[in-house]
Coordinates of C-alpha atoms in Angstrom, one line a residue:
Chain A
X1 CA 40.1 79.2 105.2
X2 CA 37.0 81.5 105.6
X3 CA 37.0 84.1 108.4
X4 CA 34.2 82.2 110.1
X5 CA 36.1 79.0 110.1
X6 CA 39.3 80.7 111.3
X7 CA 37.5 82.3 114.3
X8 CA 35.6 79.1 115.1
X9 CA 38.9 77.2 115.4
X10 CA 40.5 80.1 117.3
X11 CA 37.6 80.0 119.7
X12 CA 38.4 76.4 120.5
X13 CA 42.1 77.0 121.2
X14 CA 41.7 77.1 125.0
X15 CA 39.4 74.1 125.3
X16 CA 36.1 72.6 124.1
X17 CA 33.1 74.8 123.8
X18 CA 29.4 74.3 122.8
X19 CA 27.6 76.1 120.0
X20 CA 26.7 79.3 121.8
X21 CA 30.1 79.3 123.6
X22 CA 31.8 79.3 120.2
X23 CA 29.5 82.2 118.9
X24 CA 30.4 84.4 121.9
X25 CA 34.1 83.6 121.9
X26 CA 34.4 84.2 118.1
X27 CA 32.6 87.6 118.6
X28 CA 35.0 88.5 121.5
X29 CA 38.1 87.5 119.6
X30 CA 37.2 89.4 116.5
X31 CA 36.1 92.6 118.4
X32 CA 32.5 91.9 117.4
X33 CA 33.2 91.5 113.6
X34 CA 32.4 87.8 113.4
X35 CA 28.7 87.4 114.4
X36 CA 27.9 83.8 113.6
X37 CA 24.3 82.8 113.0
X38 CA 23.4 79.2 113.9
X39 CA 23.0 78.1 110.3
X40 CA 26.4 79.5 109.4
X41 CA 28.0 78.0 112.5
X42 CA 26.8 74.5 112.0
X43 CA 27.6 74.5 108.3
X44 CA 31.2 75.5 109.2
X45 CA 31.3 72.9 112.0
X46 CA 30.3 70.2 109.5
X47 CA 33.0 71.2 107.1
X48 CA 35.7 71.5 109.8
X49 CA 34.7 68.0 111.2
X50 CA 34.9 66.6 107.7
X51 CA 38.4 67.9 107.4
X52 CA 39.1 66.4 110.9
X53 CA 40.1 69.9 112.3
X54 CA 37.5 69.4 115.1
X55 CA 35.7 66.6 116.9
X56 CA 32.4 66.5 118.6
X57 CA 33.1 66.1 122.3
X58 CA 30.7 65.4 125.1
X59 CA 27.0 66.4 125.1
X60 CA 24.9 67.6 128.0
X61 CA 21.3 68.5 128.5
X62 CA 20.6 71.4 130.8
X63 CA 17.0 72.7 131.4
X64 CA 15.8 71.0 128.3
X65 CA 18.6 72.4 126.1
X66 CA 21.0 70.2 124.4
X67 CA 24.6 71.4 124.3
X68 CA 27.3 69.5 122.3
X69 CA 30.9 70.5 122.9
X70 CA 33.4 70.6 120.1
X71 CA 37.2 70.4 120.4
X72 CA 40.2 71.0 118.2
X73 CA 42.3 68.1 117.0
X74 CA 46.1 68.3 116.7
X75 CA 45.5 68.5 112.9
X76 CA 43.2 71.4 113.5
X77 CA 45.7 73.2 115.7
X78 CA 48.4 72.9 113.0
X79 CA 46.0 74.1 110.3
X80 CA 45.0 77.1 112.4
X81 CA 48.7 78.0 113.1
X82 CA 49.5 77.6 109.4
X83 CA 46.7 79.9 108.5
X84 CA 47.8 82.5 111.1
X85 CA 51.4 82.4 109.8
X86 CA 50.1 82.8 106.2
X87 CA 48.0 85.8 107.2
X88 CA 50.9 87.3 109.2
X89 CA 53.1 87.1 106.2
X90 CA 50.4 88.5 104.0
X91 CA 49.9 91.4 106.4
X92 CA 53.7 92.1 106.5
X93 CA 53.7 92.7 102.8
X94 CA 51.7 95.8 103.5
X95 CA 52.6 96.9 107.0
X96 CA 56.4 97.0 106.5
X97 CA 55.9 99.2 103.5
X98 CA 53.2 101.5 104.6
X99 CA 55.7 104.1 105.9
X100 CA 57.1 104.6 102.4
X101 CA 53.8 104.3 100.5
X102 CA 53.8 106.4 97.3
X103 CA 50.5 107.9 96.9
X104 CA 49.2 109.5 93.7
X105 CA 47.8 113.0 94.3
X106 CA 44.2 113.1 93.4
X107 CA 43.3 115.2 90.5
X108 CA 40.3 117.3 90.9
Chain B
X1 CA 11.8 80.0 128.5
X2 CA 9.6 80.1 125.4
X3 CA 8.2 76.9 124.0
X4 CA 6.8 79.0 121.2
X5 CA 10.2 80.2 120.1
X6 CA 11.5 76.6 120.2
X7 CA 8.6 75.4 118.0
X8 CA 9.2 78.2 115.5
X9 CA 12.9 77.3 115.2
X10 CA 12.0 73.6 114.9
X11 CA 9.8 74.5 111.9
X12 CA 12.7 76.4 110.3
X13 CA 14.9 73.4 110.7
X14 CA 12.6 71.5 108.3
X15 CA 14.8 72.9 105.5
X16 CA 17.5 70.5 106.6
X17 CA 17.4 66.8 105.5
X18 CA 15.6 64.6 108.1
X19 CA 18.7 62.5 109.0
X20 CA 20.7 65.7 109.6
X21 CA 17.9 67.0 111.8
X22 CA 17.9 63.8 113.9
X23 CA 21.6 64.1 114.4
X24 CA 22.0 67.8 115.0
X25 CA 18.5 69.3 115.4
X26 CA 18.5 69.3 119.2
X27 CA 21.9 70.9 119.7
X28 CA 21.0 73.5 117.0
X29 CA 17.8 74.4 118.9
X30 CA 19.8 74.6 122.1
X31 CA 22.3 77.0 120.5
X32 CA 19.5 79.1 119.0
X33 CA 17.7 79.4 122.3
X34 CA 21.0 80.2 124.1
X35 CA 21.5 83.0 121.6
X36 CA 17.9 84.3 121.9
X37 CA 16.8 87.1 124.3
X38 CA 14.9 86.1 127.5
X39 CA 11.5 87.2 126.2
X40 CA 12.1 86.6 122.6
X41 CA 9.1 85.0 120.8
X42 CA 10.0 85.3 117.2
X43 CA 13.1 83.8 115.4
X44 CA 15.7 86.5 114.7
X45 CA 15.5 87.3 111.0
X46 CA 19.3 86.7 110.5
X47 CA 19.0 83.4 112.3
X48 CA 16.0 82.4 110.2
X49 CA 17.8 83.4 107.0
X50 CA 20.9 81.4 108.0
X51 CA 18.8 78.3 108.8
X52 CA 17.0 78.5 105.4
X53 CA 20.3 78.9 103.6
X54 CA 22.1 76.4 105.7
X55 CA 19.3 73.8 105.1
X56 CA 19.5 74.2 101.4
X57 CA 23.3 74.1 101.4
X58 CA 23.3 70.9 103.5
X59 CA 20.8 69.3 101.0
X60 CA 22.9 70.4 98.1
X61 CA 26.1 69.0 99.7
X62 CA 24.5 65.7 100.4
X63 CA 23.1 65.5 96.9
X64 CA 26.5 66.1 95.5
X65 CA 27.9 63.2 97.5
X66 CA 25.3 60.7 96.2
X67 CA 26.0 58.1 93.5
X68 CA 25.1 59.0 89.9
X69 CA 22.5 56.3 90.0
X70 CA 20.8 57.9 92.9
X71 CA 21.0 61.3 91.2
X72 CA 19.3 59.9 88.1
X73 CA 16.6 58.4 90.3
X74 CA 16.0 61.7 92.1
X75 CA 15.9 63.6 88.8
X76 CA 13.4 61.1 87.4
X77 CA 11.2 61.3 90.5
X78 CA 11.2 65.1 90.3
X79 CA 10.3 65.0 86.6
X80 CA 7.5 62.5 87.2
X81 CA 6.2 64.6 90.1
X82 CA 6.0 67.7 87.8
X83 CA 4.0 65.7 85.2
X84 CA 1.7 64.4 87.9
X85 CA 1.1 67.8 89.4
X86 CA 0.4 69.4 86.0
X87 CA -2.0 66.5 85.4
X88 CA -3.7 67.2 88.7
X89 CA -4.0 70.9 87.9
X90 CA -5.7 69.9 84.6
X91 CA -8.0 67.4 86.4
X92 CA -9.6 70.1 88.6
X93 CA -11.5 71.4 85.5
X94 CA -13.5 68.2 85.6
X95 CA -14.0 68.0 89.4
X96 CA -17.7 67.6 89.2
X97 CA -17.7 65.0 86.4
X98 CA -14.8 62.7 87.5
X99 CA -14.2 62.9 91.3
X100 CA -12.8 59.4 91.4
X101 CA -10.3 60.2 88.7
X102 CA -9.1 63.3 90.5
X103 CA -8.8 61.5 93.8
X104 CA -6.6 58.9 92.1
X105 CA -4.4 61.5 90.4
X106 CA -4.1 63.3 93.8
X107 CA -3.2 60.0 95.5
X108 CA -0.7 59.4 92.7
X109 CA 0.9 62.8 93.3
X110 CA 1.2 62.1 97.0
X111 CA 2.7 58.7 96.3
X112 CA 5.3 60.1 93.9
X113 CA 6.2 62.8 96.3
X114 CA 6.6 60.2 99.1
X115 CA 8.5 57.7 97.0
X116 CA 5.8 55.0 97.3
X117 CA 6.5 53.4 93.8
X118 CA 3.9 50.7 94.0
X119 CA 1.0 52.9 95.2
X120 CA 1.9 55.5 92.5
X121 CA 1.9 52.8 89.8
X122 CA -1.5 51.4 90.9
X123 CA -3.0 54.9 91.2
X124 CA -1.7 55.9 87.8
X125 CA -2.9 52.7 86.1
X126 CA -6.4 52.9 87.6
X127 CA -6.6 56.7 86.9
X128 CA -5.6 56.0 83.3
X129 CA -8.2 53.3 82.9
X130 CA -10.9 55.5 84.5
X131 CA -10.0 58.4 82.2
X132 CA -10.0 56.1 79.2
X133 CA -13.4 54.5 80.2
X134 CA -15.5 56.5 77.7
X135 CA -13.3 55.3 74.9
X136 CA -13.5 51.7 75.8
X137 CA -16.2 49.2 74.9
X138 CA -18.8 49.2 77.8
X139 CA -18.1 45.6 78.8
X140 CA -14.4 45.9 79.2
X141 CA -14.4 47.3 82.8
X142 CA -16.2 46.1 85.9
X143 CA -17.3 49.6 87.0

């Protein structure tokens, strides 16, 4: 799962959001590392919908702007939790050993 | 709110297939305008780049999902279009001598591009006859 897809799904964990809502939340959750451009966002949303991780929810038009909300499916929640567990395990491989890391002195 | 920015983003969305634009265009514009600054007039470069890339990716993805028959048909159309365009380029040498012929070749190119098979065939046939006219006996053609 790409980092964009991961943070898009994570942005939907606490309820449906529209496009810009997802962009802001993904940026917040990643400390500003994930800055989604619209083309990237909608490409990822298409793929996530194809895999049935998300569903298009309601749509509203405010001041001439259309906003469609997306929400996580149960399948999407499970996929996200699976990915989080996998990353946690992968991180542990390094973090539990970092105290005893053997470094090679650099030769000048 | 800037109508100009909206129009510019709408133009960038033309890289997406038309059916996709109809389904998602308005919400994408909504998101792009939400993400834009209050006085912004020009599309942000990174948004523009992501739309161009996203449009091409969407087209590629849809092409990959098509049946082999459709792929062959698209390939054939592209090939014929290239031939017609090369032909049109050649034809411009003779603009003053054969304006009718060039108009027909141009119509043919437009027809091939738009997928109007019948118009393309008629234009190509008449253009071929018009080009061959000096070689034919003078009585063979009505014009």
